[in-house]
């Protein structure tokens, strides 16, 4: 253990030192090869231009290398693998995709993912907006926000343990130690094994992600609400609008862009939801989702990389529209500024 | 402004109550595992954690002293004694002599056991049993309901940290997290500066690519990287699952967001500062190190918190790129394994979960300002 700590510290020093050495050394080398000082007129200008040409690539070089190896190459490779067999040796055409369409578990995953997509972003955004509006008008709003925000720091696995404890089931004649069943029996109903009730169990898993992500939606939307100019609301008040009208007709339209950002961010997160399903049910009782199915196929029976890659591509295809929208949005901003 | 408008719609108290209800719903789940981690196994099994302060009621069985303890008093045979040891904090609320009716008689009331035999058990467990004839055989079996006062213990923490392997996993998590947080910062900062302030062909395309990479699902990278790591491991004859491998993987996955966040901040720094430095003969390298880095501290802090939380809380990357041995299993992986092997042992699970979430919670509450700032600046990222 001690050696592990020491080696970690050494790596930090070597890693950071290496980075510094690279950037400093590369820059130094550039100045030595194309000296700008101590040379006369035209050479100095030429060398300065050459430096200006090369230096940006020295700066972005390491980042490009890592992005290339860890993100760009894998995207291409995953696409290629999805057309190959389990070991990645033989070309099988669209067999993996046809398998996916015919596979019961895959279809369940698609339906569940659609259910997650329909429920979680909407609920998080709605609750986040409501809490942002409510907390903005009380003196202890900051503390309240902090507490609603807190689950964002908790890992999905930790959150799963927390909620598994809430859903804990005991036979009807025993004392219920799970909060939900205790509440249900207190109301006079029978205790339930919540995470194995078909269809509804998906909702109980979604509750976990909603619990985590509502704080995120709340913080972003709260900042957007504060950015609304006072005049628009004052004008509405003078015109005799009530609170409800002000909220729907004045405030919501002005933060529409932010709502879209929150919605898409949570949508991407939902597409990748993995830890919660793995730890709560591991896909049993019809709760399977794509990300967990993909992980499963990576290792099931020694791993089927073709099918795993195919599922990854399906997730990726769902993300592509958002990706294009993001890039266009960023380009528009760049052109505007 | 919003407050004025809202008064007419939501009542003044309605808002307070609604927010209070929301806050309770949001904090109760975490409270549950914190409280449970401080209770011992027996208490967790018999009563909900929300009753922890009220003490727990438990039905138990015991045996009174045998016939050799009897004394003769006023023509009756008497056995006296204590069910609990001296100093036991439990209080008896009711007792009985049959398993089917373990709480037939209230404490302090005389129970008639038939044939003129009587038994009284006081709340402090003092008992008196009398009989007209001498006692024979073994001591009388009694059942009783005992109320334990609230009791909290740190025993669970000792257990999970030392013997369940959580302590070791904690060190592993730190080993993964700290380098994986620091390494991307420098690499991203240089790239961000170049993309923000240096002119070179292909810059616009690079920025677009990075924004595109922001939302690429991690799942796309897993299989090719797993193959690559296995290949590299086999080629050099080294293990495929190493800390170096996961540091670089986290660096790669965190880099698009890091560059995106840092670039938008660095691009917003005032142009005059850099231009005056350039006129003074400073190169881009000098400007970056002496001016841009110090000015960018807030955004570097924001990113560091993000990356720290993300790496610490990650399960997927660790499961793919690290082994499951004692020396590599991180906290999230350990907790996942415990959910399988110690399914119903809530004292272990709640305590382990709390150990897992305590570090991010501390980071989060102490540096919330930077965290929120980063969130607002970079909310395009998928998390």
XYZ file of C-alpha atoms in Angstrom:
720
model
C 0.000 0.000 0.000
C 2.791 2.394 0.945
C 4.589 1.629 -2.300
C 1.369 2.339 -4.158
C 1.054 5.765 -2.559
C 4.702 6.534 -3.233
C 4.442 5.410 -6.849
C 1.315 7.550 -7.287
C 3.175 10.573 -5.939
C 6.142 9.832 -8.206
C 3.797 9.597 -11.178
C 2.225 12.924 -10.341
C 5.653 14.526 -10.168
C 6.911 12.774 -13.303
C 3.687 13.412 -15.199
C 3.429 17.071 -14.327
C 7.173 17.511 -14.659
C 7.071 15.774 -18.012
C 4.301 18.053 -19.253
C 6.164 21.155 -18.116
C 9.416 19.839 -19.587
C 7.737 19.099 -22.904
C 6.101 22.495 -23.293
C 9.134 24.408 -22.072
C 11.644 22.256 -23.939
C 9.722 22.263 -27.211
C 9.380 26.014 -27.035
C 13.094 26.383 -26.263
C 14.034 24.097 -29.127
C 11.905 26.107 -31.492
C 13.699 29.284 -30.502
C 17.076 27.604 -30.964
C 16.285 26.196 -34.395
C 14.733 29.423 -35.676
C 16.471 32.159 -33.696
C 14.758 35.519 -33.869
C 17.288 37.377 -31.777
C 20.840 37.966 -32.798
C 20.119 37.492 -36.467
C 19.786 40.250 -38.959
C 16.709 41.791 -40.550
C 15.101 39.435 -43.012
C 16.233 36.189 -41.343
C 14.818 37.313 -38.012
C 11.457 38.098 -39.572
C 11.411 34.792 -41.456
C 12.297 32.881 -38.319
C 9.639 34.680 -36.308
C 7.088 33.717 -38.928
C 8.253 30.110 -38.849
C 7.995 30.112 -35.047
C 4.491 31.489 -35.289
C 3.641 28.753 -37.732
C 4.934 25.863 -35.639
C 4.264 26.974 -32.082
C 0.472 26.505 -32.072
C 0.994 22.867 -33.020
C 3.425 22.407 -30.151
C 0.745 23.747 -27.833
C -2.144 21.662 -29.137
C 0.002 18.639 -30.015
C -0.294 16.599 -26.797
C -4.024 17.263 -26.586
C -4.506 16.211 -30.202
C -2.503 13.051 -29.672
C -4.564 12.008 -26.642
C -7.880 12.971 -28.243
C -6.889 11.003 -31.308
C -5.981 7.852 -29.415
C -8.767 7.949 -26.835
C -11.724 9.351 -28.756
C -11.299 9.754 -32.495
C -9.619 6.455 -33.313
C -12.085 4.503 -31.085
C -15.114 6.035 -32.817
C -13.860 4.847 -36.191
C -12.724 1.504 -34.816
C -16.051 0.844 -33.046
C -17.865 1.500 -36.293
C -15.558 -0.985 -38.056
C -15.918 -3.585 -35.291
C -19.693 -3.439 -35.503
C -19.415 -5.067 -38.933
C -17.079 -7.816 -37.712
C -17.697 -11.003 -35.748
C -17.198 -11.505 -32.007
C -13.428 -11.700 -32.146
C -13.147 -8.854 -34.647
C -11.648 -11.068 -37.376
C -14.257 -11.749 -40.028
C -16.502 -9.362 -41.871
C -20.143 -10.202 -41.202
C -21.905 -7.282 -42.875
C -25.041 -6.162 -41.058
C -25.392 -9.414 -39.109
C -24.829 -7.723 -35.754
C -27.473 -5.118 -36.502
C -29.915 -7.787 -37.666
C -29.178 -9.761 -34.516
C -29.903 -6.669 -32.430
C -33.270 -6.086 -34.094
C -34.253 -9.688 -33.453
C -32.902 -9.872 -29.905
C -35.517 -9.671 -27.162
C -33.150 -8.129 -24.608
C -32.040 -5.476 -27.078
C -35.628 -4.515 -27.807
C -36.387 -4.272 -24.109
C -33.318 -2.048 -23.725
C -34.440 0.237 -26.534
C -37.926 0.561 -25.046
C -36.515 1.203 -21.586
C -34.082 3.791 -22.922
C -36.968 5.529 -24.660
C -38.892 5.463 -21.399
C -35.916 6.950 -19.552
C -35.559 9.590 -22.272
C -39.220 10.503 -22.034
C -39.337 10.726 -18.258
C -36.015 11.773 -16.712
C -35.087 14.947 -18.654
C -38.655 16.221 -18.425
C -39.049 15.559 -14.709
C -35.589 16.925 -13.844
C -36.112 20.103 -15.828
C -39.606 20.654 -14.453
C -38.633 20.026 -10.830
C -35.439 22.035 -11.263
C -37.417 24.969 -12.595
C -40.024 24.781 -9.828
C -37.379 24.580 -7.113
C -35.378 27.417 -8.693
C -38.454 29.658 -8.726
C -39.472 28.751 -5.174
C -36.020 29.065 -3.612
C -35.436 32.430 -5.260
C -38.081 34.014 -3.069
C -37.163 32.881 0.428
C -34.301 34.004 2.640
C -32.916 30.518 3.203
C -33.092 29.642 -0.484
C -29.315 29.292 -0.833
C -29.170 26.627 1.870
C -32.135 24.804 0.359
C -30.502 24.880 -3.063
C -27.266 23.562 -1.649
C -29.070 20.574 -0.167
C -31.018 19.776 -3.342
C -27.767 20.197 -5.277
C -25.817 17.842 -3.006
C -26.704 14.499 -4.661
C -24.843 15.683 -7.770
C -21.622 14.964 -5.888
C -22.679 11.416 -5.041
C -21.658 8.566 -7.318
C -24.337 6.550 -9.075
C -23.225 3.490 -7.130
C -23.453 5.343 -3.831
C -26.869 6.656 -4.817
C -27.933 3.141 -5.728
C -27.044 1.879 -2.250
C -28.906 4.818 -0.740
C -32.044 4.069 -2.732
C -31.811 0.317 -2.444
C -32.038 0.888 1.284
C -35.170 2.947 0.732
C -36.745 0.252 -1.453
C -35.729 -2.547 0.942
C -38.457 -5.162 1.311
C -39.382 -7.281 4.317
C -42.236 -9.782 4.537
C -45.499 -8.230 5.684
C -45.281 -9.635 9.242
C -41.843 -8.101 9.865
C -40.850 -4.576 10.731
C -40.160 -2.684 7.497
C -36.737 -1.062 7.526
C -37.036 0.444 4.035
C -38.503 3.935 4.157
C -40.878 3.397 1.232
C -42.346 0.146 2.499
C -42.617 1.536 6.019
C -44.612 4.444 4.609
C -46.783 2.159 2.494
C -47.570 -0.176 5.389
C -48.230 2.833 7.617
C -50.875 3.868 5.091
C -52.317 0.374 5.451
C -51.123 -1.266 2.236
C -49.055 -4.384 1.644
C -45.257 -3.967 1.358
C -43.901 -4.463 -2.169
C -40.654 -5.674 -3.749
C -40.370 -2.422 -5.653
C -37.469 -3.162 -7.970
C -38.994 -6.347 -9.376
C -42.437 -5.047 -10.349
C -42.365 -5.083 -14.162
C -42.562 -1.704 -15.869
C -42.893 0.279 -12.635
C -39.445 -0.809 -11.480
C -38.017 1.289 -14.314
C -39.618 4.315 -12.736
C -38.126 3.455 -9.369
C -34.682 3.380 -10.981
C -35.372 6.675 -12.730
C -36.172 8.271 -9.391
C -32.480 7.837 -8.522
C -31.284 9.765 -11.558
C -33.937 12.433 -11.025
C -32.785 12.771 -7.427
C -29.209 13.307 -8.648
C -29.842 15.551 -11.653
C -32.592 17.883 -10.447
C -29.977 19.925 -8.606
C -28.090 20.425 -11.852
C -31.214 21.660 -13.667
C -32.071 23.874 -10.713
C -28.685 25.632 -10.592
C -28.551 26.347 -14.322
C -32.176 27.487 -14.521
C -31.859 29.554 -11.369
C -28.996 31.489 -12.940
C -31.050 31.978 -16.108
C -34.057 33.241 -14.125
C -31.856 35.813 -12.403
C -30.746 37.014 -15.805
C -34.279 37.998 -16.772
C -34.479 41.797 -16.888
C -36.655 43.253 -14.112
C -38.400 45.603 -16.544
C -40.191 42.820 -18.394
C -41.710 41.517 -15.192
C -42.552 44.966 -13.851
C -44.302 45.760 -17.109
C -46.329 42.580 -16.800
C -47.259 43.409 -13.191
C -48.418 46.872 -14.250
C -50.485 45.297 -17.002
C -52.203 43.235 -14.324
C -50.726 39.786 -15.027
C -50.964 37.309 -12.171
C -48.069 35.181 -10.906
C -49.064 32.236 -13.020
C -49.234 34.285 -16.221
C -45.915 35.963 -15.446
C -44.278 32.591 -15.000
C -45.599 31.011 -18.188
C -45.796 33.971 -20.530
C -42.931 36.205 -19.423
C -40.305 34.106 -17.635
C -40.416 30.788 -19.500
C -40.050 32.236 -23.020
C -36.998 34.226 -21.918
C -35.139 31.200 -20.566
C -36.181 28.855 -23.339
C -32.604 28.459 -24.614
C -31.351 27.469 -21.175
C -34.153 24.939 -20.769
C -33.063 23.371 -24.059
C -29.448 23.144 -22.851
C -30.468 21.522 -19.565
C -32.788 19.140 -21.379
C -30.166 17.986 -23.891
C -27.453 17.664 -21.249
C -29.632 15.351 -19.182
C -30.695 13.522 -22.354
C -27.084 12.647 -23.145
C -26.557 11.506 -19.586
C -29.667 9.321 -19.752
C -28.473 7.649 -22.953
C -25.353 6.586 -21.112
C -27.036 5.491 -17.879
C -25.237 2.392 -16.730
C -24.181 2.311 -13.086
C -27.688 2.627 -11.675
C -29.083 -0.297 -13.648
C -25.993 -2.432 -13.072
C -26.060 -2.018 -9.314
C -29.810 -2.026 -8.726
C -30.989 -4.881 -10.959
C -28.252 -5.684 -13.506
C -30.980 -5.643 -16.117
C -33.224 -8.205 -14.438
C -37.005 -7.845 -14.324
C -37.056 -6.069 -17.689
C -34.968 -3.098 -16.609
C -32.118 -3.559 -19.105
C -30.780 -0.450 -20.856
C -28.393 -0.079 -23.802
C -25.295 0.992 -21.896
C -25.551 -1.913 -19.487
C -26.335 -4.365 -22.276
C -23.260 -3.156 -24.114
C -21.062 -3.635 -21.047
C -22.570 -7.079 -20.646
C -21.710 -8.107 -24.202
C -18.168 -6.790 -23.840
C -17.446 -9.501 -21.300
C -20.249 -12.082 -21.677
C -18.798 -15.452 -22.597
C -15.339 -14.034 -23.137
C -16.733 -10.948 -24.848
C -18.492 -10.368 -28.146
C -16.888 -7.203 -29.477
C -19.010 -7.152 -32.635
C -22.317 -7.018 -30.751
C -20.936 -4.721 -28.084
C -19.708 -2.296 -30.741
C -23.077 -2.460 -32.479
C -24.892 -1.418 -29.305
C -22.373 1.397 -28.806
C -23.092 2.617 -32.342
C -26.826 2.648 -31.572
C -26.155 4.877 -28.542
C -23.903 7.073 -30.676
C -26.573 7.502 -33.352
C -28.946 8.856 -30.733
C -26.323 11.427 -29.724
C -25.405 12.618 -33.245
C -28.340 15.049 -33.683
C -27.407 16.729 -30.402
C -23.772 16.847 -31.485
C -24.649 18.579 -34.754
C -26.901 21.032 -32.955
C -24.104 21.841 -30.468
C -21.540 22.467 -33.224
C -23.914 24.697 -35.195
C -24.784 26.590 -32.039
C -21.089 27.129 -31.271
C -20.344 28.233 -34.843
C -23.187 30.730 -34.722
C -21.803 32.167 -31.485
C -18.318 32.370 -32.984
C -19.639 34.174 -36.053
C -21.663 36.562 -33.917
C -18.684 37.437 -31.714
C -39.082 41.268 -8.483
C -40.154 37.671 -8.811
C -40.978 37.673 -5.110
C -43.382 40.566 -5.429
C -45.176 38.947 -8.301
C -45.326 35.607 -6.575
C -46.989 36.696 -3.354
C -50.412 36.779 -4.913
C -50.113 33.272 -6.281
C -48.257 31.268 -3.709
C -49.032 32.095 -0.157
C -46.171 33.439 1.897
C -46.058 30.320 4.029
C -46.860 27.982 1.181
C -43.493 28.673 -0.408
C -41.624 28.000 2.812
C -43.503 24.776 3.402
C -43.094 23.593 -0.189
C -39.335 24.218 -0.133
C -39.057 22.572 3.275
C -40.851 19.481 1.945
C -38.554 19.362 -1.092
C -35.447 19.725 1.034
C -36.607 16.936 3.344
C -37.316 14.599 0.430
C -33.900 15.373 -1.056
C -31.852 14.932 2.115
C -33.733 12.059 3.760
C -32.184 9.325 1.588
C -28.638 10.387 2.490
C -29.616 10.807 6.148
C -30.802 7.212 6.067
C -27.424 5.743 5.299
C -25.580 8.136 7.604
C -27.785 7.221 10.578
C -27.740 3.520 9.717
C -23.972 3.463 9.414
C -23.843 4.520 13.074
C -26.204 1.793 14.313
C -25.266 -1.796 14.942
C -26.532 -4.717 12.955
C -29.187 -5.815 15.468
C -30.780 -2.399 15.577
C -30.805 -2.000 11.782
C -32.627 -5.305 11.365
C -35.365 -4.723 13.905
C -36.258 -1.084 13.383
C -36.255 1.597 10.739
C -33.388 4.104 10.954
C -35.889 6.932 11.500
C -36.660 5.429 14.922
C -32.973 5.557 15.915
C -33.536 8.387 18.376
C -36.558 6.698 19.940
C -34.641 3.542 20.815
C -35.577 0.126 19.544
C -38.002 -2.422 20.946
C -36.848 -5.999 20.763
C -38.446 -9.238 21.939
C -35.989 -11.582 23.575
C -35.950 -14.705 25.667
C -34.106 -15.424 28.885
C -34.028 -17.940 31.702
C -34.480 -17.232 35.390
C -32.153 -18.665 37.995
C -32.634 -22.364 38.738
C -34.123 -24.024 41.895
C -30.805 -23.876 43.750
C -31.228 -20.102 44.029
C -34.564 -20.388 45.812
C -35.085 -19.266 49.375
C -38.021 -19.900 51.650
C -39.800 -16.789 52.922
C -43.124 -16.592 54.783
C -44.015 -20.129 53.773
C -43.434 -19.531 50.053
C -40.473 -20.418 47.903
C -38.937 -17.359 46.236
C -36.413 -16.910 43.417
C -35.069 -13.374 42.906
C -32.554 -11.914 40.519
C -31.875 -9.777 37.463
C -32.476 -10.729 33.834
C -29.877 -8.264 32.591
C -26.449 -7.661 33.915
C -25.951 -4.725 36.234
C -25.702 -1.471 34.290
C -27.559 -2.676 31.192
C -29.435 0.345 29.795
C -32.365 -1.642 28.393
C -35.808 -1.345 29.968
C -38.392 -4.127 29.966
C -41.881 -3.062 28.941
C -43.719 -6.423 29.103
C -43.041 -10.094 29.675
C -44.606 -13.554 29.411
C -43.742 -17.195 29.890
C -45.034 -18.625 26.648
C -43.420 -18.066 23.256
C -46.861 -17.510 21.740
C -47.559 -14.608 24.112
C -44.153 -13.092 24.869
C -45.620 -9.806 26.099
C -48.673 -11.058 28.004
C -48.043 -9.053 31.170
C -46.863 -5.501 31.631
C -43.666 -4.879 33.530
C -44.218 -4.439 37.257
C -47.520 -6.373 37.245
C -47.762 -9.771 38.909
C -48.418 -12.612 36.469
C -50.235 -15.741 37.593
C -48.529 -18.812 36.150
C -51.027 -21.284 37.621
C -50.807 -23.577 40.681
C -50.267 -20.492 42.847
C -46.990 -19.607 41.104
C -46.510 -15.882 40.476
C -43.903 -13.937 38.549
C -43.203 -10.228 38.541
C -40.625 -8.598 36.282
C -39.793 -4.939 36.862
C -38.758 -2.533 34.119
C -35.154 -2.669 35.337
C -35.231 -6.493 34.815
C -35.462 -7.310 38.545
C -37.709 -10.363 38.904
C -39.450 -12.163 41.749
C -40.982 -15.592 41.285
C -42.857 -17.231 44.143
C -44.448 -20.645 44.566
C -46.246 -22.488 47.386
C -44.113 -25.583 46.707
C -40.380 -25.920 46.127
C -39.106 -25.250 42.575
C -37.702 -28.177 40.655
C -36.032 -28.779 37.310
C -34.478 -25.945 35.308
C -35.006 -22.258 35.727
C -38.225 -20.758 34.297
C -37.995 -19.556 30.684
C -39.331 -16.018 30.191
C -39.928 -13.873 27.146
C -39.809 -10.143 27.343
C -39.899 -7.047 25.259
C -36.959 -4.766 25.961
C -36.571 -1.172 24.908
C -32.994 -0.201 24.089
C -32.118 3.470 24.466
C -30.720 5.197 21.340
C -27.284 3.812 20.833
C -24.737 4.807 18.255
C -21.485 3.147 17.434
C -18.511 3.661 15.146
C -17.870 -0.080 15.075
C -19.139 -0.384 11.488
C -16.506 2.037 10.303
C -13.756 0.030 11.929
C -15.124 -3.122 10.291
C -15.424 -1.803 6.754
C -12.184 0.163 6.776
C -10.012 -2.554 8.216
C -11.513 -5.949 7.426
C -13.878 -5.394 4.485
C -11.192 -3.838 2.288
C -12.826 -0.429 1.989
C -9.746 1.215 3.483
C -7.567 -0.271 0.789
C -10.030 0.701 -1.934
C -10.024 4.241 -0.575
C -6.275 4.422 -1.221
C -6.788 2.921 -4.690
C -9.416 5.552 -5.485
C -7.028 8.318 -4.440
C -4.306 6.741 -6.555
C -6.580 6.837 -9.585
C -8.149 10.221 -8.955
C -5.317 12.591 -8.150
C -3.092 12.026 -11.203
C -6.170 11.711 -13.434
C -7.225 15.164 -12.242
C -3.862 16.899 -12.544
C -2.557 15.505 -15.849
C -5.353 16.831 -18.103
C -5.192 20.365 -16.685
C -1.801 21.313 -18.140
C -2.375 19.615 -21.471
C -5.783 21.240 -21.825
C -4.572 24.672 -20.740
C -1.890 24.862 -23.452
C -4.308 23.643 -26.101
C -7.002 26.045 -24.897
C -4.633 28.994 -25.103
C -3.569 28.058 -28.627
C -7.178 27.680 -29.720
C -8.173 30.964 -28.127
C -5.315 33.329 -28.976
C -3.045 31.888 -31.647
C -3.857 32.027 -35.332
C -3.171 28.900 -37.348
C -4.836 27.028 -40.185
C -7.412 24.472 -39.102
C -8.204 26.193 -35.825
C -11.921 26.520 -36.495
C -12.198 22.873 -37.490
C -10.335 21.794 -34.352
C -12.726 23.763 -32.170
C -15.699 22.176 -33.918
C -14.202 18.707 -33.490
C -13.683 19.280 -29.777
C -17.251 20.500 -29.324
C -18.396 17.420 -31.200
C -16.286 15.148 -28.991
C -17.916 16.653 -25.891
C -20.964 14.470 -26.336
C -19.369 11.279 -27.708
C -20.550 8.526 -25.366
C -17.836 6.797 -23.404
C -19.253 3.512 -24.692
C -17.807 4.255 -28.119
C -14.254 4.135 -26.757
C -14.405 1.119 -24.510
C -13.978 -1.801 -26.902
C -11.223 -0.342 -29.125
C -9.284 0.848 -26.088
C -9.684 -2.483 -24.347
C -8.299 -4.169 -27.454
C -5.521 -1.602 -27.713
C -4.539 -2.052 -24.058
C -4.592 -5.821 -24.355
C -2.443 -5.548 -27.482
C 0.062 -3.193 -25.876
C 0.167 -5.356 -22.759
C 0.807 -8.514 -24.776
C 3.398 -6.826 -26.997
C 5.522 -5.507 -24.155
C 4.755 -8.380 -21.818
C 3.231 -6.106 -19.173
C -0.195 -6.296 -17.518
C -2.967 -4.702 -19.604
C -4.729 -3.264 -16.549
C -2.523 -0.648 -14.945
C -2.924 2.636 -13.142
C -1.060 4.365 -15.951
C -3.669 3.054 -18.364
C -6.604 4.422 -16.397
C -4.907 7.797 -15.796
C -4.467 8.247 -19.517
C -8.001 6.999 -20.229
C -9.510 9.514 -17.802
C -7.278 12.204 -19.267
C -8.572 11.411 -22.731
C -12.214 11.333 -21.694
C -11.912 14.559 -19.681
C -9.933 16.477 -22.273
C -12.737 17.729 -24.573
C -14.588 19.279 -21.664
C -11.375 20.667 -20.203
C -10.378 22.331 -23.469
C -13.897 23.600 -24.063
C -14.228 25.090 -20.582
C -10.731 26.576 -20.473
C -10.889 27.953 -24.001
C -14.094 29.863 -23.445
C -12.613 31.395 -20.298
C -9.189 32.180 -21.747
C -10.747 33.664 -24.882
C -12.574 36.089 -22.614
C -9.404 37.489 -21.019
C -8.721 41.120 -21.977
C -6.812 41.465 -25.234
C -4.910 44.563 -24.064
C -2.925 42.655 -21.435
C -1.591 40.188 -23.985
C -0.872 42.786 -26.605
C 1.083 45.000 -24.260
C 3.082 41.955 -23.159
C 3.775 41.059 -26.764
C 4.988 44.584 -27.495
C 7.339 44.203 -24.552
C 8.857 41.265 -26.416
C 7.187 38.350 -24.596
C 6.650 35.179 -26.619
C 3.423 33.195 -26.579
C 5.030 30.808 -24.131
C 5.883 33.637 -21.712
C 2.439 35.147 -22.052
C 0.829 31.822 -21.315
C 2.921 30.987 -18.282
C 3.169 34.464 -16.734
C -0.221 35.964 -17.587
C -2.792 33.449 -18.761
C -2.201 30.666 -16.227
C -2.411 32.894 -13.117
C -5.487 34.702 -14.451
C -7.184 31.408 -15.253
C -7.034 30.065 -11.712
C -10.820 30.098 -11.140
C -11.569 28.086 -14.245
C -8.731 25.681 -13.557
C -10.231 25.121 -10.111
C -13.660 24.550 -11.643
C -12.339 21.952 -13.997
C -10.277 20.267 -11.291
C -13.386 19.827 -9.143
C -15.369 18.439 -12.062
C -12.712 16.002 -13.049
C -12.103 14.965 -9.444
C -15.789 14.223 -8.845
C -16.167 12.498 -12.192
C -13.136 10.234 -11.734
C -13.841 9.490 -8.078
C -17.456 8.561 -8.859
C -16.712 6.641 -12.030
C -17.496 2.950 -12.120
C -17.504 2.081 -15.824
C -13.967 3.147 -16.748
C -12.560 1.514 -13.625
C -14.380 -1.745 -14.342
C -12.998 -1.885 -17.861
C -9.450 -0.622 -17.410
C -8.566 -1.734 -13.880
C -8.440 -5.199 -12.380
C -10.627 -6.463 -9.553
C -7.750 -7.447 -7.284
C -7.327 -5.917 -3.838
C -4.597 -3.612 -5.098
C -6.678 -2.121 -7.926
C -10.344 -2.215 -6.899
C -11.585 1.369 -6.429
C -14.333 2.411 -4.009
C -17.189 2.410 -6.496
C -16.158 -1.020 -7.756
C -15.809 -2.292 -4.203
C -19.244 -0.978 -3.300
C -20.705 -2.670 -6.348
C -19.037 -5.931 -5.361
C -20.352 -5.603 -1.795
C -23.891 -5.123 -3.109
C -23.529 -8.586 -4.595
C -21.711 -10.382 -1.798
C -23.163 -8.632 1.271
C -26.618 -7.951 -0.176
C -28.630 -7.762 3.046
C -25.915 -6.609 5.433
C -27.018 -3.038 5.650
C -24.557 -2.106 8.384
C -21.725 -2.926 5.945
C -23.387 -1.420 2.882
C -24.514 1.853 4.440
C -21.149 2.423 6.079
C -19.229 1.607 2.898
C -21.495 3.884 0.902
C -20.924 6.704 3.336
C -17.150 6.276 3.184
C -17.457 6.392 -0.617
C -19.479 9.594 -0.750
C -17.823 11.537 2.046
C -14.826 12.765 0.026
C -16.893 14.137 -2.889
C -19.304 15.714 -0.422
C -16.487 17.514 1.377
C -14.985 18.695 -1.909
C -18.410 19.725 -3.091
C -19.470 21.721 -0.044
C -16.137 23.436 0.446
C -15.654 24.402 -3.211
C -19.267 24.765 -4.327
C -18.646 28.265 -5.694
C -16.130 27.035 -8.265
C -18.239 24.014 -9.046
C -21.303 26.101 -9.857
C -19.238 28.483 -11.941
C -17.871 25.614 -14.005
C -21.341 24.162 -14.357
C -22.711 27.412 -15.699
C -19.819 27.857 -18.107
C -19.795 24.334 -19.432
C -23.331 23.039 -19.329
C -23.072 21.721 -22.863
C -21.152 18.717 -21.631
C -23.012 15.490 -21.101
C -21.632 14.772 -17.634
